[in-house]
XYZ file of C-alpha atoms in Angstrom:
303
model
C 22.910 -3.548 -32.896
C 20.681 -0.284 -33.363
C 23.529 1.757 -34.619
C 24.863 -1.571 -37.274
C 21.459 -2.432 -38.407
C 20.399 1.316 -38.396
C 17.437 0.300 -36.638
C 15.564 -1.045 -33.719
C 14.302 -4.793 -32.857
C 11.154 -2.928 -32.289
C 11.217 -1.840 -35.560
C 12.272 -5.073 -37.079
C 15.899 -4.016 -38.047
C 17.484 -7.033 -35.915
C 16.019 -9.957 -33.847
C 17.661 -10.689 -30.386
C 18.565 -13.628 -31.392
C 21.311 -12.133 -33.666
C 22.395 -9.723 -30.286
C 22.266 -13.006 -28.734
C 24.531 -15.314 -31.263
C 26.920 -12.311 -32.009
C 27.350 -12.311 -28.148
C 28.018 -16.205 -28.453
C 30.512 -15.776 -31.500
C 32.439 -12.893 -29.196
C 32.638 -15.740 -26.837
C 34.077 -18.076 -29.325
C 37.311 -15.223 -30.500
C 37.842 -14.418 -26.968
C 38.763 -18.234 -26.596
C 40.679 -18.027 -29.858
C 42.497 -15.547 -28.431
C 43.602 -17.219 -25.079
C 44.151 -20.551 -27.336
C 45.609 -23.689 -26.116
C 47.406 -21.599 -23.148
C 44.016 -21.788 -21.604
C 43.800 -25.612 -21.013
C 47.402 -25.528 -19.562
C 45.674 -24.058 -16.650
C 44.013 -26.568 -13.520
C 40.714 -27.539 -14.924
C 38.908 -26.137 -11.922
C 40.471 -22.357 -13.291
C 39.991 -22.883 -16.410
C 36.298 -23.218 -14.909
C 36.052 -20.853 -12.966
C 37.359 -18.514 -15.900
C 34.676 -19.701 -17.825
C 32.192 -19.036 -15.893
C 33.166 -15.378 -15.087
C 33.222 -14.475 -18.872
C 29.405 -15.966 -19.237
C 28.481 -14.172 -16.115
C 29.392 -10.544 -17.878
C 26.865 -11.515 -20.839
C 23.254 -10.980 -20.924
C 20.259 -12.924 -20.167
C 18.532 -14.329 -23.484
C 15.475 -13.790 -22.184
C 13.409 -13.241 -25.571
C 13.317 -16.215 -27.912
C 12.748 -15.967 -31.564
C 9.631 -18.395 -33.081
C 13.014 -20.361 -35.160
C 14.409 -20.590 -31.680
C 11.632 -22.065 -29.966
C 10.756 -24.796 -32.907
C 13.757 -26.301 -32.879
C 15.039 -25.844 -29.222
C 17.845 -23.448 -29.949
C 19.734 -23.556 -26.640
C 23.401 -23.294 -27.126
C 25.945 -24.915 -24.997
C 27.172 -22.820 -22.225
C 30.890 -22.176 -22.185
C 31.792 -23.709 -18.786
C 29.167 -26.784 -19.426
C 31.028 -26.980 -23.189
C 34.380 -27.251 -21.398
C 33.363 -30.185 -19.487
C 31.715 -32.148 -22.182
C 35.247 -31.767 -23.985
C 36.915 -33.127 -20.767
C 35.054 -35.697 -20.619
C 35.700 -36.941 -23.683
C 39.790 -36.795 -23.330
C 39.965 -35.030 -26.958
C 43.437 -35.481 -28.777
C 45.001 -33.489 -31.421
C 44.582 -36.424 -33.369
C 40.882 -37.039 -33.397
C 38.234 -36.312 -35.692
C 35.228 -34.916 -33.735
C 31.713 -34.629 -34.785
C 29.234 -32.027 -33.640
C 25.745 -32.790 -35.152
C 23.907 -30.461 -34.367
C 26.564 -27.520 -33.682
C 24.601 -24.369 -33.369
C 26.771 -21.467 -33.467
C 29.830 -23.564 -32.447
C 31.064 -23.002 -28.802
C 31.240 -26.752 -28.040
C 33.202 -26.989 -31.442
C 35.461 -24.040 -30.651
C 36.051 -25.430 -27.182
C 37.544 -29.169 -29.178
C 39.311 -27.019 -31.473
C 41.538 -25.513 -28.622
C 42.905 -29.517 -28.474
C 43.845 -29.087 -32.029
C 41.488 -31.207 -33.132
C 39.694 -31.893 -36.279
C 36.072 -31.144 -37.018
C 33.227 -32.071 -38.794
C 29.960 -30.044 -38.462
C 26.269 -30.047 -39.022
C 23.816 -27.451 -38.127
C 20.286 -27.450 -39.833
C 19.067 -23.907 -39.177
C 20.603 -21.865 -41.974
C 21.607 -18.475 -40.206
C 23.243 -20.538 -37.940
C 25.689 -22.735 -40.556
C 26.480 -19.223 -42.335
C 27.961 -18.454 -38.977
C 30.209 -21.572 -38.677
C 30.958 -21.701 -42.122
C 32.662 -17.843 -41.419
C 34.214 -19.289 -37.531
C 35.293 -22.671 -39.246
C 36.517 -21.859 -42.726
C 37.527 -25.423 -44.561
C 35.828 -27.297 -41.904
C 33.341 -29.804 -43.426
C 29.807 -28.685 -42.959
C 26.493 -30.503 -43.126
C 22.983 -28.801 -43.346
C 20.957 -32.230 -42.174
C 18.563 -33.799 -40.098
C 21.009 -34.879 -37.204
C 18.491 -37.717 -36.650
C 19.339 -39.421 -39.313
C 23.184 -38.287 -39.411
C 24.404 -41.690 -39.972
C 22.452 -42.154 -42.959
C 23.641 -39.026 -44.207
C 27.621 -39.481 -43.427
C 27.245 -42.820 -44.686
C 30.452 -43.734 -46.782
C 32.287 -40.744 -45.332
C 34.786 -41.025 -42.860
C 33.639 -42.090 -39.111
C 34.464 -39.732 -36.541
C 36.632 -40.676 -33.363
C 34.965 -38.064 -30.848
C 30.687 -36.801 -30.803
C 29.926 -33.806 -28.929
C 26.505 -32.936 -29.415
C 23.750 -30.818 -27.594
C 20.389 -32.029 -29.757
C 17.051 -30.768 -29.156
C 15.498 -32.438 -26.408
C 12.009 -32.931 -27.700
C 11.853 -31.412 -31.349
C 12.049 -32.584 -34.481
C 12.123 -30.708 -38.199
C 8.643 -30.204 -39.604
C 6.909 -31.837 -36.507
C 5.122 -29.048 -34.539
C 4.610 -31.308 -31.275
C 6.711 -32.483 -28.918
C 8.515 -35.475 -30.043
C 9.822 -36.701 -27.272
C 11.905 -39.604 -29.382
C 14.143 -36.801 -30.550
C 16.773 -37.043 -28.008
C 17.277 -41.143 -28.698
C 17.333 -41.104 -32.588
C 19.608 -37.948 -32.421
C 22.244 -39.947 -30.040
C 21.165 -43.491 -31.523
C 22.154 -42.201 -34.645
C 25.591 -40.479 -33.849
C 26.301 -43.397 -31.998
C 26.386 -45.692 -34.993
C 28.489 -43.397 -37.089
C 31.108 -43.024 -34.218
C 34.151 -45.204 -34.806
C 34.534 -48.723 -32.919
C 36.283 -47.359 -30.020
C 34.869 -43.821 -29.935
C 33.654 -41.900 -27.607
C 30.345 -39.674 -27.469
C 29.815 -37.592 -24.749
C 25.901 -35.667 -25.318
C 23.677 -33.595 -23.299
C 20.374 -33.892 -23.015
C 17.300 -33.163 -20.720
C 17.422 -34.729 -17.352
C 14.411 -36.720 -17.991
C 16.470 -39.022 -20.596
C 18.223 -41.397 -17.729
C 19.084 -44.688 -17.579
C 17.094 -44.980 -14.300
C 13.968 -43.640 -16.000
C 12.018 -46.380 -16.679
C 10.679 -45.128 -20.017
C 13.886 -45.151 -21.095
C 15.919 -47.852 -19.509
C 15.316 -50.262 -22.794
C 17.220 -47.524 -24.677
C 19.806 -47.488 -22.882
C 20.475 -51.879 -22.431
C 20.367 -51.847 -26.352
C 22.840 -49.829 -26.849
C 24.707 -51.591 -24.334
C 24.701 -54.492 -26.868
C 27.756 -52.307 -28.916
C 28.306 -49.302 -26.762
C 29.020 -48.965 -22.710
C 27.592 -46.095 -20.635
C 30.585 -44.987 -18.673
C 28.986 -41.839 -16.586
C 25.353 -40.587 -16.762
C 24.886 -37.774 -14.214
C 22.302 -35.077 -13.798
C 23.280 -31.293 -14.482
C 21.436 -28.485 -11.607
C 19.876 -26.457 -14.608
C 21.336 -22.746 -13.116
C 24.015 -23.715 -15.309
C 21.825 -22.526 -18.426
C 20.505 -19.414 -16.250
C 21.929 -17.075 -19.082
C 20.465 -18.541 -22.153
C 17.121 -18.128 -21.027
C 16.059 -21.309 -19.060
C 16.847 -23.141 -15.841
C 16.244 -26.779 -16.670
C 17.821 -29.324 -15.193
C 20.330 -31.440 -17.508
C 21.868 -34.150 -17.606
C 25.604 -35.409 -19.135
C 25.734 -39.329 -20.565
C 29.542 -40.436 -21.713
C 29.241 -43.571 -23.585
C 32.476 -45.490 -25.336
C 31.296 -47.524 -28.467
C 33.025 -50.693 -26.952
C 30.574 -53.686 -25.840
C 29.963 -53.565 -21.741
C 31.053 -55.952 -19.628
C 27.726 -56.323 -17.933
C 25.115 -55.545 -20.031
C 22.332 -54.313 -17.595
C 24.649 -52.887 -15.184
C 24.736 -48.877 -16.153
C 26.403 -46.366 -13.937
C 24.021 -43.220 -13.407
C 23.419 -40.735 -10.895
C 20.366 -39.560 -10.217
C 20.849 -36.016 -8.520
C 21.616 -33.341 -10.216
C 25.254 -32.037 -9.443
C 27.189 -28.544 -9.661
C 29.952 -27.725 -12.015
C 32.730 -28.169 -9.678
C 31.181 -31.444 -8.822
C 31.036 -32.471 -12.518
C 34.267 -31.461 -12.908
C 35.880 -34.353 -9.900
C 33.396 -37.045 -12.124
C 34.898 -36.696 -14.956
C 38.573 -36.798 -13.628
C 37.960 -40.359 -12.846
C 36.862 -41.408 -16.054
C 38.289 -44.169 -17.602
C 41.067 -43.522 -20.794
C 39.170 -44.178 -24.141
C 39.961 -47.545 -26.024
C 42.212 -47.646 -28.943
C 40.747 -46.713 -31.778
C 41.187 -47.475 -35.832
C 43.297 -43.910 -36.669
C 43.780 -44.276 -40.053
C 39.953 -43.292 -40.211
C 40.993 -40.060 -39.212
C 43.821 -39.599 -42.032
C 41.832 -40.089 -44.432
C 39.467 -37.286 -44.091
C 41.897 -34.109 -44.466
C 42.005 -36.227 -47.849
C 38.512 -36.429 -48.281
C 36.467 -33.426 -50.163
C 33.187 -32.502 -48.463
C 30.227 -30.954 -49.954
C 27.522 -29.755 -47.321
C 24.152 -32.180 -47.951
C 20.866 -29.855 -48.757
C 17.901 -31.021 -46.799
């Protein structure tokens, strides 16, 4: 970084957050580079491969003031891998990502072939994905209100989506409603029949009470298939230990409306990994949704 920037952090030349994102996009083309060969492997490798290419980064251990405002914590590569398995991504789908950060949970869905649609609000941060992602469409919005934003545009079959757990734009206290407008929202854009799979703080449970209400209404048009608790050494090298947690929902009406499965301890990878194999196959979904938007010309949205 010295030697590009032909200067120090010290002396404002570079932030660590660049060191730290450039380390993240190195990440991303050393996936690219393995390609779909990679998920041919047993899941559990593929894991455990993972996880020994995040273990020879560094620590992001100093956090930039954009960082900390908006609760930049990208995805971790092994944790990204089983998000995607959870959500049983096709080469056929259309998968959303709304608030996509420097894109390793998008790069991970674009092994399947996938397509994408992106949105990222922090500007250093979409100039990075709009090099990784060339022709991909790309939104600069409030992911709160993505719906709103997307509306008239095509609906997307698959949502991944890490969104801040407790901040929102322009709001310099915690906002603890983030989390539920940011998944409330992707939810109704998803297509009947869709899966989103999100992770958010541990906190946001269906066995909290304070949040147990969410969770019923959107049981009304939506079904909570797995909501488990992540141990938070998962995120040791971005800079924080926090527990997490993983909620899978399918945008089909449940059978029983207050009955929502949900684990309350906080598992390891390898443990997250045997959940998800039982998950149930996703319901049909309408497809033609998904023709129609290599067809469709996107413009990114200003905020």
């Amino acid at each position: 970084m010295n030697r590009y920037f032909l200067g120090t952090a010290a002396s404002g030349a570079w932030l660590w957050k660049d060191a730290y994102e450039a380390v993240e996009v190195a990440q991303m083309l050393y996936l690219r580079q393995k390609g779909y060969k990679l998920l041919l492997e047993s899941p559990l490798t593929v894991l455990l491969e993972l996880k020994k290419l995040v273990a020879l980064c560094p620590t992001q251990t100093r956090r930039s003031e954009e960082s900390v405002q908006l609760q930049q914590f990208s995805t971790p590569l092994p944790l990204a891998y089983l998000v995607a398995k959870a959500a049983f991504i096709k080469a056929d789908d259309l998968i959303l990502e709304p608030s996509a950060g420097t894109g390793l949970l998008a790069q991970i869905a674009k092994l399947h072939s996938a397509n994408l649609m992106l949105n990222e609000l922090a500007p250093d941060r979409s100039k990075i994905l709009r090099r990784l992602f060339p022709g991909t469409p790309l939104f600069s919005v409030n992911a709160e209100q993505i719906n709103d934003y997307l509306a008239g545009k095509t609906q997307p079959s698959v949502v991944l989506m890490n969104p801040p757990f407790c901040a929102s734009p322009k709001i310099n206290s915690r906002n603890p409603d983030a989390t539920k407008r940011h998944i409330n929202s992707a939810l109704q854009r998803v297509a009947d029949g869709g899966r989103l799979v999100t992770i958010t703080a541990n906190w946001f449970s269906p066995a909290n009470p304070s949040w147990r209400e969410t969770f019923l209404k959107w049981q009304d048009f939506a079904r909570v298939l797995l909501s488990v608790g992540v141990n938070g050494k998962v995120y040791s090298k971005h800079g924080t230990q926090i527990d997490t947690r993983i909620t899978v929902i399918d945008k089909v009406p449940a059978d029983n409306h207050r009955q929502i499965p949900c684990i309350s301890e906080t598992l390891d990878l390898p443990e997250l990994l045997a959940l998800i194999k039982q998950l149930s196959q996703r319901s049909p979904w309408e497809r033609s949704d998904v023709k129609a938007a290599t067809a469709i010309s996107f413009h990114p949205f200003r905020r």
